Amino acid sequence: MKCITRILAAVSALALTAGLAACSSTRAGFEQNGTTQKLEKGAIIGISMPTKSEERWNKDGNNLKDKLEKAGYKVVLNFADDKPAQQNADIENMVNQGAKIIVVAAKDGSAVGPAVEKARDAGDTVIAYDRLIMNTDAVDYYATFQLEQVGVLEAQYLIDQLGLEDGETGPFNIELFTGSPDDNNAKYFFKGAWDLLQPYFAKGVLVNPSNHGGGVTKDFTVDDWQKISVQSWKTEQAQKDMESILDSTYANGRKLDAVLTPYDGIAQGVINAIESKRPDMQPGTESWPPITGQDAMEIAVSNIAAGKQGETVFKNVDELADAVYDMIIEIAEGKEVTGINGEFNNNNVDVPSKLLDPQNITVENLEDLVKANYITQERYDKLTGGKDVL
């Protein structure tokens, strides 16, 4: 009898183990359909954005949130207030709330690693949004724009404005800024630009007379980019840096021929500094330098129309949200992710990447922003008319 009892107990234990194994093969929040696991409608998807203080991240986060909610999913959208520790806490909270897919636009691509590793350990899929998550294998996909192409467009605009390809020899005085030192994308933006501009430094056609960041010469390399960076991409820091440059180098009427900046907010800081320190320099005249930017912010639309900023690189965040939305839906439906057209190494793994094309915007094609439904015609008219730009 005891033998029979032990046999029955063993059989029961095997049955229980098999049942647990069967349950564990389907993650919570997913439904099993044959060999495919699908995310249940109503499941939670997390979106972590770096800050609410910049116009574009509000658009990015809310665009994606709206699309996913219309598809029937619950969305937890958090903004990290430019604080890596806050972003890590936000992501961990998403995991604790049961999010199954987490989209992260990192404030600091290296600092966010521990949080996404917890997400990975919980069985979540992690998508890096526009900014690559560094030094971890806990990132499944990356979606962004052709990063170096952004810098190429900015540099080519300056080359065209100065007539360098037409044989102009200058020397032309140029000041250069890069993005935040904790943003991995900033290096790629600068690399795209520097690959085009460095040969003109080597020939002496372009010169950097200030000592900003120790000075930029022909021997400056892409790896030196943080020497001329602007922390957190802040307008105020860019203005402070540019005012120092103008006071030290351009106070006696020296001509400033061009300014490379990677972002509209930094361009605005440069513009503020010039207007404050060199009122003799007037937009729309040869005294005003061509200034570059990125993100097609509303202030950039106004500045381009007024002749204060020469160009901006338009990265259609609606298209990026669409691309990530498609990626999420394919993952949710247990399908292979399509549209992968590149990979980025994050110092640990090659991350499969979906890369979109940016567009150069100048005064000649400024209305393309309306055609793309990026801004309304009414808003465009106000911005280009010099009204209601804040």
XYZ file of C-alpha atoms in Angstrom:
390
model
C 0.000 0.000 0.000
C 2.819 2.358 0.905
C 4.414 1.552 -2.423
C 1.230 2.408 -4.314
C 0.913 5.652 -2.352
C 4.476 6.653 -3.246
C 3.832 5.870 -6.918
C 0.653 7.968 -6.949
C 2.491 10.833 -5.254
C 5.262 10.657 -7.820
C 2.760 10.673 -10.667
C 0.992 13.668 -9.129
C 4.281 15.533 -8.773
C 5.161 14.860 -12.400
C 1.753 16.084 -13.486
C 2.137 19.245 -11.410
C 5.619 19.873 -12.824
C 4.327 19.414 -16.367
C 1.468 21.785 -15.646
C 3.818 24.432 -14.273
C 6.095 24.057 -17.291
C 3.128 24.494 -19.592
C 2.052 27.628 -17.709
C 5.562 29.111 -17.713
C 5.843 28.756 -21.486
C 3.252 31.502 -21.849
C 4.278 34.780 -20.238
C 1.712 36.703 -18.235
C -0.121 39.119 -20.499
C 0.376 36.875 -23.533
C -2.044 34.384 -25.027
C -0.869 31.162 -26.664
C -1.940 30.473 -30.257
C -0.279 27.281 -31.422
C 3.444 27.963 -31.180
C 2.931 31.746 -31.233
C 2.524 33.952 -28.185
C 0.423 37.067 -28.712
C 0.099 40.048 -26.434
C -3.433 40.291 -25.106
C -5.411 43.429 -25.889
C -5.512 45.589 -22.803
C -1.959 44.570 -21.844
C 0.396 47.294 -20.642
C 3.082 48.885 -22.824
C 5.549 51.299 -21.218
C 7.005 54.423 -22.816
C 9.845 56.256 -21.060
C 10.837 59.670 -22.446
C 13.812 61.687 -21.150
C 12.130 65.029 -20.435
C 8.998 67.096 -20.852
C 10.940 70.338 -21.166
C 11.725 69.850 -24.865
C 9.006 70.147 -27.479
C 9.930 67.076 -29.493
C 9.765 64.525 -26.643
C 6.218 65.553 -25.836
C 5.281 64.943 -29.465
C 7.139 61.633 -29.620
C 5.674 60.228 -26.436
C 2.102 61.307 -26.997
C 2.078 60.311 -30.679
C 3.068 56.759 -29.805
C 0.740 56.615 -26.800
C -2.257 57.672 -28.899
C -1.553 55.063 -31.571
C -1.173 52.225 -29.082
C -4.273 53.140 -27.115
C -6.309 53.184 -30.310
C -4.984 49.662 -30.979
C -6.421 48.523 -27.651
C -3.413 48.553 -25.328
C -2.930 50.308 -22.022
C 0.004 52.709 -22.039
C 2.126 53.998 -19.178
C 3.931 57.145 -20.403
C 6.538 58.746 -18.154
C 8.898 61.698 -18.585
C 12.152 61.549 -16.601
C 12.717 65.281 -16.036
C 16.281 64.973 -17.419
C 17.219 62.719 -14.473
C 18.726 59.275 -15.213
C 17.802 58.007 -11.720
C 14.197 59.032 -12.307
C 14.139 57.249 -15.653
C 15.481 54.068 -14.079
C 12.770 54.257 -11.415
C 10.113 54.864 -14.078
C 11.189 51.790 -16.052
C 11.301 49.600 -12.947
C 7.789 50.768 -12.048
C 6.601 49.829 -15.544
C 8.003 46.336 -15.035
C 6.297 46.110 -11.645
C 3.002 47.202 -13.218
C 3.269 44.341 -15.686
C 4.383 46.114 -18.867
C 5.405 43.549 -21.515
C 6.996 45.873 -24.068
C 8.967 48.927 -22.946
C 10.056 51.765 -25.237
C 12.930 53.881 -23.906
C 14.253 57.201 -25.192
C 17.204 57.355 -22.823
C 18.290 60.470 -20.999
C 21.660 58.762 -20.486
C 22.202 55.746 -22.713
C 24.664 54.158 -20.287
C 22.869 54.895 -17.017
C 19.616 53.249 -18.072
C 21.221 49.808 -18.424
C 20.317 48.385 -14.975
C 16.644 49.200 -15.410
C 16.300 47.612 -18.845
C 18.147 44.557 -17.576
C 15.425 44.142 -14.950
C 12.879 44.443 -17.756
C 14.739 41.793 -19.738
C 14.860 39.491 -16.725
C 11.079 39.875 -16.394
C 10.690 38.670 -19.986
C 9.989 42.095 -21.487
C 10.950 43.295 -24.959
C 12.958 46.542 -24.877
C 12.992 49.010 -27.777
C 15.481 51.888 -27.765
C 13.741 54.958 -29.181
C 15.938 57.445 -31.076
C 18.755 57.122 -28.520
C 20.706 53.881 -28.261
C 20.897 52.118 -24.897
C 24.552 51.373 -24.282
C 26.704 48.648 -22.712
C 24.041 45.972 -22.240
C 22.499 43.074 -24.129
C 19.082 43.922 -22.674
C 17.926 45.886 -25.715
C 16.109 44.042 -28.485
C 15.583 46.724 -31.133
C 16.516 50.313 -31.960
C 14.545 52.827 -34.013
C 15.973 56.169 -35.057
C 16.954 58.284 -38.046
C 20.112 58.041 -40.120
C 22.176 59.795 -37.458
C 25.295 60.695 -39.410
C 23.107 62.005 -42.232
C 21.851 64.692 -39.849
C 25.379 66.051 -39.524
C 25.975 65.674 -43.251
C 22.944 67.861 -44.019
C 24.044 70.517 -41.532
C 27.630 70.632 -42.774
C 26.641 70.601 -46.435
C 24.395 73.601 -45.835
C 27.334 75.584 -44.422
C 29.604 74.452 -47.251
C 27.014 75.660 -49.776
C 26.464 78.976 -48.008
C 30.179 79.714 -47.853
C 30.751 78.607 -51.447
C 33.488 76.167 -50.496
C 32.756 73.754 -53.316
C 32.841 76.700 -55.722
C 36.423 77.494 -54.790
C 36.060 80.112 -52.054
C 39.192 79.986 -49.899
C 38.296 82.242 -46.961
C 39.644 81.756 -44.437
C 36.216 81.638 -42.830
C 35.692 81.888 -39.073
C 33.419 79.120 -37.806
C 32.267 78.127 -34.321
C 31.156 74.584 -33.591
C 28.935 72.988 -30.957
C 27.959 69.396 -30.301
C 25.092 67.872 -28.326
C 24.900 66.638 -24.770
C 27.908 64.561 -23.638
C 25.593 61.891 -22.189
C 23.716 61.374 -25.465
C 25.281 58.748 -27.714
C 23.533 60.219 -30.777
C 25.473 63.475 -30.456
C 28.696 61.795 -31.521
C 27.111 60.458 -34.707
C 25.642 63.865 -35.579
C 29.087 65.419 -35.217
C 30.825 62.646 -37.152
C 28.577 63.233 -40.154
C 29.412 66.931 -40.081
C 33.108 66.621 -39.252
C 33.792 64.189 -42.070
C 32.784 66.978 -44.465
C 34.278 69.954 -42.619
C 37.665 68.581 -41.509
C 39.228 68.674 -44.995
C 38.513 72.416 -45.153
C 40.236 72.854 -41.774
C 43.179 70.907 -43.150
C 43.383 73.332 -46.101
C 43.051 76.391 -43.852
C 39.804 77.406 -45.553
C 37.897 77.029 -42.271
C 39.374 78.251 -38.995
C 38.122 78.342 -35.415
C 39.655 81.438 -33.815
C 38.105 80.993 -30.362
C 39.479 78.663 -27.710
C 36.085 77.084 -27.106
C 36.661 73.547 -25.875
C 40.385 74.015 -26.343
C 39.887 75.083 -29.931
C 38.990 73.124 -33.050
C 41.802 72.535 -35.556
C 42.515 70.108 -38.385
C 43.756 67.671 -35.731
C 40.464 67.674 -33.866
C 38.877 64.227 -34.064
C 35.388 62.795 -33.729
C 36.427 61.370 -30.357
C 37.047 64.947 -29.144
C 33.392 65.872 -29.646
C 32.580 66.210 -25.944
C 35.044 69.097 -25.641
C 32.557 71.346 -27.461
C 29.360 69.761 -26.150
C 26.337 71.407 -24.544
C 25.092 69.618 -21.437
C 21.493 68.386 -21.799
C 21.242 70.303 -25.102
C 20.245 73.371 -23.060
C 19.592 76.697 -24.770
C 20.834 78.569 -21.695
C 24.187 76.771 -21.668
C 24.671 77.331 -25.392
C 23.930 81.044 -24.938
C 26.408 81.292 -22.076
C 29.106 79.522 -24.095
C 28.472 81.650 -27.181
C 28.507 84.880 -25.195
C 31.914 83.893 -23.820
C 33.133 83.168 -27.352
C 31.885 86.532 -28.625
C 33.417 88.440 -25.702
C 36.799 86.773 -26.077
C 37.125 86.554 -29.837
C 34.596 88.682 -31.731
C 34.132 91.753 -29.510
C 36.194 94.020 -31.780
C 34.171 93.452 -34.915
C 35.798 90.246 -36.183
C 33.461 88.557 -38.643
C 31.722 85.357 -37.626
C 31.126 83.467 -40.855
C 29.231 80.341 -39.731
C 28.040 78.361 -36.706
C 27.534 74.598 -36.658
C 25.004 73.567 -34.046
C 23.290 70.164 -33.956
C 19.937 71.240 -32.479
C 17.425 74.080 -32.704
C 17.572 74.765 -28.961
C 21.342 75.256 -29.160
C 20.886 77.423 -32.257
C 18.485 79.594 -30.256
C 21.132 80.045 -27.573
C 23.626 81.133 -30.231
C 21.088 83.572 -31.699
C 20.333 85.036 -28.269
C 24.045 85.572 -27.642
C 24.652 87.281 -30.983
C 21.678 89.590 -30.510
C 22.923 90.461 -27.025
C 26.626 90.877 -27.705
C 26.764 91.930 -31.363
C 23.721 94.079 -32.198
C 25.600 95.278 -35.280
C 25.056 91.836 -36.830
C 21.699 91.859 -38.578
C 19.706 88.869 -39.915
C 19.268 88.888 -43.672
C 22.566 90.664 -44.255
C 26.128 89.434 -44.850
C 26.937 90.340 -41.252
C 24.780 87.475 -39.982
C 26.264 83.944 -40.070
C 24.443 80.865 -41.366
C 23.421 78.776 -38.337
C 22.333 75.141 -38.422
C 19.911 73.143 -36.285
C 17.828 70.011 -35.909
C 14.282 68.940 -34.940
C 12.185 71.577 -36.736
C 11.066 73.130 -33.469
C 8.529 75.911 -33.654
C 11.145 78.471 -32.653
C 13.297 77.254 -35.556
C 10.407 77.752 -37.992
C 10.116 81.320 -36.756
C 13.892 81.866 -36.850
C 14.261 80.485 -40.367
C 11.451 82.699 -41.628
C 13.137 85.700 -39.980
C 16.579 84.885 -41.428
C 18.100 84.149 -38.015
C 18.626 80.412 -38.557
C 19.619 78.996 -41.916
C 18.356 75.428 -41.734
C 16.997 72.700 -39.510
C 17.083 68.953 -40.012
C 13.528 67.649 -39.909
C 13.113 64.241 -38.338
C 9.440 63.473 -38.740
C 8.549 62.131 -35.299
C 5.189 61.005 -36.653
C 7.067 58.639 -38.960
C 9.274 57.480 -36.089
C 6.222 56.845 -33.925
C 4.664 54.946 -36.843
C 7.813 52.848 -37.256
C 7.943 51.944 -33.565
C 4.199 51.334 -33.488
C 4.564 48.849 -36.373
C 7.415 47.193 -34.519
C 5.350 46.868 -31.326
C 2.324 45.450 -33.157
C 4.489 42.838 -34.896
C 6.009 41.828 -31.558
C 2.564 41.772 -29.932
C 1.222 39.533 -32.677
C 4.172 37.164 -32.468
C 5.448 38.114 -35.913
C 8.943 38.790 -37.174
C 9.859 42.467 -36.950
C 10.129 43.940 -40.448
C 11.831 47.063 -41.773
C 15.165 46.396 -40.064
C 17.731 48.061 -42.312
C 20.785 48.419 -40.118
C 22.414 47.711 -36.801
C 24.209 49.756 -34.149
C 26.786 48.367 -31.760
C 26.200 49.497 -28.179
C 29.614 48.272 -26.979
C 28.047 44.955 -26.064
C 25.843 43.711 -28.911
C 24.808 44.702 -32.419
C 21.267 45.962 -32.001
C 18.892 45.388 -34.960
C 17.858 48.869 -36.092
C 15.152 50.566 -38.112
C 16.631 53.742 -39.630
C 14.596 56.568 -41.186
C 15.758 59.369 -43.490
C 15.931 62.962 -42.203
C 15.125 65.994 -44.391
C 16.860 69.351 -44.703
C 14.557 72.337 -44.186
C 15.461 75.892 -45.253
C 13.396 78.946 -46.049
C 12.904 77.566 -49.578
C 10.994 74.474 -48.430
C 9.774 75.549 -45.003
C 6.177 74.815 -45.952
C 7.051 71.122 -46.257
C 6.408 71.003 -42.514
C 2.769 71.847 -43.194
C 2.556 69.347 -46.040
C 3.848 66.661 -43.654
C 1.116 67.586 -41.147
C 3.853 68.394 -38.670
C 2.310 71.782 -37.953
C -0.997 73.267 -39.067
C -1.246 75.989 -41.675
C -2.689 78.319 -39.044
C 0.237 77.728 -36.690
C 2.713 78.042 -39.551
C 1.266 81.406 -40.527
C 1.627 82.676 -36.957
C 5.175 81.421 -36.636
C 6.355 82.810 -39.946
C 4.515 86.050 -39.250
C 6.511 86.557 -36.076
C 3.571 85.939 -33.735
C 2.904 83.527 -30.896
C 6.210 81.693 -31.039
C 6.387 80.680 -27.380
